[in-house]
């Protein structure tokens, strides 16, 4: 029975002058969206291509549900992938394009209509591909990747070229597919998008693993001091109390201030002890962007 795990073990890919992927190991779990993050040139596409056996590793291995993709008896049922916005014959309609792919894989036509519906392309199913926007091509790509009802979905930069509405739609779709128990692996350099989409992240730079784990843990595990945003009518008293406690406070615009070095409970306690009225008390979480920059510093050199 397929468990949907993607296991990357000590994977390396060397080209003539470049080590694109360098002894990389990580595991991607089913039932979750995993963001595969790294600066441009980090080795994301090469890794995804090795998982799908489109690029031969120099050493190491990658398996999906315990199988090398090329050994899968029914590859389209094991994993679907979009590595770039879909390409179809310009004069062909979306429905005909998918029917040809389905027929080649021994899948029924009914599956084509089901997937067009899933990605919201039913109204455009009979339009020719040449008139498709990039967003429609991305949707068609997902429909194609989903044709075999795969346990695992692998997408390389799927948000590229999508407008905000398209990105919101894609987020809902991918989260829904993960909730059904599927494995969803999405590469991106868009950190802000990954913070709202991904449950887990795998971060690489220069072909190597930087860190992996649940987004919450990685965002919360930064080395930076806690930051708390406050709003108070008793600013002078608060500034004194904060400085006495060894922390710093700076204006943050909009009448609010940010305290560095104390978390929200500590600031609340100080305010209570000093009889200081607070109108706002918020933990400022470091975002994935800050953590990412901190983690990849010096490793993101353009190669
Ligand atoms: P990412 O997807 O993270 O942007 P890539 O996997 O595309 O990174 O590329 C990683 C590195 O490997 C880059 O330096 C790139 O130039 C190099 N590379 C990728 N494919 C090839 C190839 N076919 N031949 C030579 N170098 C390559």
XYZ file of C-alpha atoms and ligand atoms in Angstrom:
330
model
C 0.000 0.000 0.000
C 1.342 3.383 -0.935
C 2.226 5.582 2.047
C 2.862 8.716 0.009
C 6.168 9.559 1.631
C 8.862 11.167 -0.486
C 12.289 10.165 0.767
C 15.368 11.938 -0.548
C 18.573 10.215 0.621
C 22.018 11.677 0.223
C 21.138 12.953 -3.230
C 23.903 14.600 -5.261
C 23.936 15.999 -8.793
C 27.157 17.293 -10.279
C 27.341 19.033 -13.609
C 30.686 19.878 -15.182
C 31.378 23.015 -13.164
C 28.552 23.051 -10.665
C 27.387 20.825 -7.840
C 23.673 21.584 -8.233
C 22.604 19.286 -5.362
C 25.045 18.279 -2.646
C 24.348 15.269 -0.376
C 20.761 16.361 0.213
C 18.437 14.320 2.473
C 14.889 15.056 3.604
C 11.491 13.395 4.018
C 8.141 14.781 2.857
C 5.066 13.498 4.697
C 1.555 12.815 3.361
C -1.404 14.873 4.558
C 0.622 18.069 4.585
C 1.728 20.805 2.228
C 5.512 20.993 2.201
C 7.206 24.119 0.872
C 10.535 23.509 -0.830
C 12.368 26.796 -0.440
C 15.643 28.237 -1.555
C 17.145 31.168 -3.411
C 17.408 30.988 -7.188
C 20.006 28.437 -8.200
C 19.726 26.559 -4.872
C 18.994 23.269 -6.640
C 15.213 22.998 -6.197
C 14.310 22.171 -9.790
C 17.178 19.709 -10.119
C 16.007 17.929 -6.938
C 12.373 17.736 -8.114
C 13.563 16.410 -11.472
C 15.608 13.720 -9.727
C 12.581 12.716 -7.609
C 10.681 12.260 -10.885
C 13.597 10.478 -12.598
C 13.909 13.180 -15.241
C 17.497 13.835 -14.177
C 19.852 11.002 -13.169
C 21.541 11.565 -9.793
C 25.317 11.460 -9.583
C 24.789 9.574 -6.309
C 22.093 8.970 -3.712
C 18.427 8.163 -4.302
C 14.886 9.473 -4.163
C 11.746 7.397 -3.692
C 8.010 8.003 -3.621
C 6.065 5.538 -1.467
C 9.199 3.422 -1.385
C 9.501 3.227 -5.193
C 11.755 4.958 -7.632
C 9.375 6.858 -9.889
C 10.647 5.065 -12.997
C 9.860 1.697 -11.342
C 6.232 2.622 -10.583
C 3.767 0.323 -12.359
C 1.299 3.220 -12.755
C 3.327 6.427 -12.481
C 0.380 8.826 -12.953
C -1.407 7.224 -10.008
C 1.694 7.422 -7.829
C 2.587 11.074 -8.484
C 1.490 13.969 -10.629
C 3.803 16.873 -11.355
C 3.940 20.296 -12.881
C 7.464 21.412 -13.574
C 6.528 24.410 -15.711
C 3.271 25.967 -16.888
C 1.648 23.356 -19.070
C 2.356 23.214 -22.751
C -0.293 21.926 -25.117
C -0.766 22.080 -28.878
C -1.938 25.647 -29.558
C -4.895 24.679 -31.725
C -6.166 22.037 -29.317
C -8.819 22.592 -26.654
C -8.055 21.910 -22.992
C -10.459 18.966 -22.986
C -8.908 17.356 -26.052
C -5.407 17.890 -24.708
C -6.292 16.122 -21.452
C -8.133 13.328 -23.283
C -4.976 12.546 -25.242
C -2.882 12.437 -22.045
C -5.552 10.309 -20.312
C -5.807 7.869 -23.218
C -2.025 7.425 -23.300
C -2.108 6.532 -19.593
C -5.156 4.252 -19.904
C -7.356 6.603 -17.867
C -11.078 7.105 -18.636
C -12.408 10.296 -20.320
C -14.674 10.861 -17.313
C -11.549 11.653 -15.319
C -10.808 14.532 -17.731
C -14.106 16.295 -17.030
C -13.748 15.691 -13.311
C -10.329 17.377 -13.249
C -11.432 20.287 -15.473
C -14.161 20.862 -12.916
C -11.692 20.625 -10.019
C -9.524 23.402 -11.446
C -12.444 25.579 -12.583
C -11.769 25.193 -16.304
C -15.101 23.638 -17.279
C -16.372 26.881 -18.881
C -13.159 27.147 -20.934
C -12.822 23.431 -21.721
C -13.707 23.884 -25.375
C -11.546 26.923 -25.959
C -8.304 26.562 -27.837
C -5.085 26.536 -25.801
C -3.590 29.463 -27.765
C -6.069 31.831 -26.078
C -5.208 30.674 -22.546
C -3.741 33.113 -20.019
C -0.787 31.995 -17.893
C -3.189 31.459 -14.992
C -5.375 29.185 -17.142
C -2.280 27.268 -18.241
C -1.349 26.740 -14.588
C -4.862 25.432 -13.907
C -4.628 23.106 -16.902
C -1.254 21.907 -15.618
C -2.835 20.991 -12.280
C -5.707 19.209 -14.025
C -3.153 17.208 -15.997
C -1.091 16.397 -12.894
C -4.284 15.244 -11.109
C -5.547 13.035 -13.959
C -4.341 9.791 -12.418
C -5.765 10.751 -8.999
C -2.217 10.591 -7.608
C -1.263 10.164 -3.976
C 1.562 12.665 -4.436
C 1.566 16.045 -6.143
C 4.815 17.844 -6.989
C 4.738 21.435 -8.228
C 7.654 23.648 -9.240
C 6.875 27.340 -8.596
C 3.126 26.994 -9.288
C 2.322 30.553 -8.204
C 4.512 32.038 -10.956
C 2.415 34.268 -13.184
C -0.758 33.947 -11.109
C -2.681 37.018 -10.018
C -3.672 37.378 -6.331
C -7.039 35.728 -6.981
C -5.296 32.819 -8.749
C -2.850 32.448 -5.862
C -5.707 32.351 -3.342
C -7.449 29.713 -5.428
C -4.282 27.606 -5.726
C -3.705 27.831 -1.960
C -7.216 26.539 -1.239
C -6.880 23.716 -3.744
C -3.486 22.512 -2.486
C -4.518 22.691 1.172
C -7.667 20.719 0.313
C -5.658 18.026 -1.484
C -3.355 17.684 1.530
C -6.364 17.424 3.842
C -7.520 14.459 1.755
C -4.285 12.773 2.824
C -2.217 13.494 -0.268
C 1.417 14.540 -0.230
C 1.871 18.028 -1.688
C 5.413 19.259 -2.382
C 5.634 22.810 -3.729
C 8.829 24.642 -4.582
C 8.943 28.391 -4.332
C 11.118 31.399 -3.723
C 8.031 33.304 -2.519
C 8.405 33.121 1.232
C 5.324 35.103 2.116
C 3.194 32.682 0.097
C 4.799 29.646 1.746
C 4.142 30.993 5.213
C 0.396 30.854 4.614
C 0.380 27.753 2.416
C 2.883 25.297 3.855
C 2.624 23.117 6.954
C 6.257 22.069 6.675
C 9.228 23.592 4.907
C 12.474 22.206 3.545
C 14.977 25.010 3.032
C 18.032 24.521 0.832
C 20.841 26.784 -0.325
C 23.743 25.984 -2.638
C 22.434 22.437 -3.056
C 22.511 21.659 0.662
C 19.897 21.325 3.365
C 19.685 24.391 5.590
C 16.791 23.254 7.758
C 13.498 21.386 7.635
C 10.461 21.121 9.871
C 7.013 22.555 10.603
C 6.707 26.235 9.595
C 5.633 27.165 13.125
C 8.710 25.586 14.618
C 11.097 27.175 12.126
C 9.559 30.624 12.439
C 9.475 30.326 16.241
C 12.944 28.819 16.484
C 14.886 31.797 15.177
C 17.729 33.071 17.284
C 16.386 36.626 17.345
C 15.165 38.245 20.581
C 11.377 38.344 21.192
C 9.597 41.442 19.906
C 6.349 42.839 21.276
C 4.194 45.596 19.828
C 2.427 47.898 22.295
C 0.195 50.954 22.338
C -0.136 52.951 25.526
C -1.244 56.382 26.720
C 1.481 56.155 29.435
C 4.497 56.050 27.140
C 6.998 57.756 29.463
C 6.316 55.279 32.265
C 6.497 52.321 29.897
C 9.806 53.465 28.379
C 11.317 53.714 31.855
C 9.987 50.300 32.911
C 11.238 48.628 29.712
C 14.715 50.172 29.974
C 14.964 49.221 33.634
C 14.179 45.641 32.594
C 17.136 45.754 30.174
C 15.093 45.808 26.958
C 14.760 48.431 24.218
C 11.739 50.239 22.811
C 11.297 52.003 19.480
C 8.479 53.853 17.734
C 6.751 51.724 15.117
C 4.497 54.283 13.445
C 0.769 54.653 14.052
C 1.244 55.488 17.739
C 2.569 52.026 18.436
C 5.992 50.978 19.735
C 8.010 47.788 19.452
C 9.863 46.385 22.437
C 12.820 44.128 21.686
C 13.973 41.706 24.350
C 10.664 41.012 26.142
C 7.765 38.811 25.059
C 4.119 39.856 25.468
C 3.563 38.203 28.892
C 6.674 39.923 30.261
C 5.534 43.323 28.969
C 2.029 42.729 30.387
C 3.533 41.952 33.778
C 5.703 45.097 33.720
C 2.686 47.208 32.803
C 0.570 45.707 35.574
C 3.291 46.275 38.160
C 3.766 49.890 37.015
C 0.063 50.693 36.756
C 0.571 51.353 33.032
C -2.496 51.246 30.806
C -2.057 49.185 27.605
C -4.280 49.534 24.539
C -2.449 46.937 22.518
C -0.122 44.042 23.369
C 0.938 41.786 20.500
C 3.730 39.249 20.028
C 5.539 40.229 16.826
C 6.394 36.881 15.283
C 9.514 36.878 13.158
C 8.272 36.001 9.685
C 9.638 33.259 7.489
C 11.409 35.870 5.397
C 13.558 37.006 8.333
C 14.303 33.451 9.418
C 15.098 32.465 5.845
C 17.544 35.333 5.360
C 19.152 34.550 8.686
C 19.513 30.867 7.796
C 20.714 31.272 4.235
C 23.025 34.205 4.847
C 26.215 33.797 2.889
C 24.950 30.628 1.247
C 22.824 32.330 -1.350
C 25.673 33.609 -3.495
C 24.799 33.552 -7.160
C 26.557 30.646 -8.783
P 16.638 26.347 -8.500
O 15.515 25.522 -9.078
O 16.700 26.284 -7.016
O 16.645 27.754 -9.003
P 18.304 24.668 -10.181
O 18.103 23.264 -9.730
O 17.597 25.093 -11.422
O 18.021 25.682 -8.981
O 19.869 24.894 -10.449
C 20.885 24.612 -9.480
C 22.262 24.884 -10.087
O 22.575 23.895 -11.061
C 22.376 26.211 -10.797
O 23.661 26.738 -10.578
C 22.197 25.844 -12.257
O 22.843 26.777 -13.087
C 22.834 24.477 -12.321
N 22.240 23.611 -13.364
C 20.963 23.191 -13.417
N 20.742 22.413 -14.475
C 21.941 22.337 -15.143
C 22.399 21.684 -16.345
N 21.565 20.931 -17.073
N 23.686 21.840 -16.682
C 24.533 22.576 -15.940
N 24.171 23.218 -14.806
C 22.904 23.110 -14.414
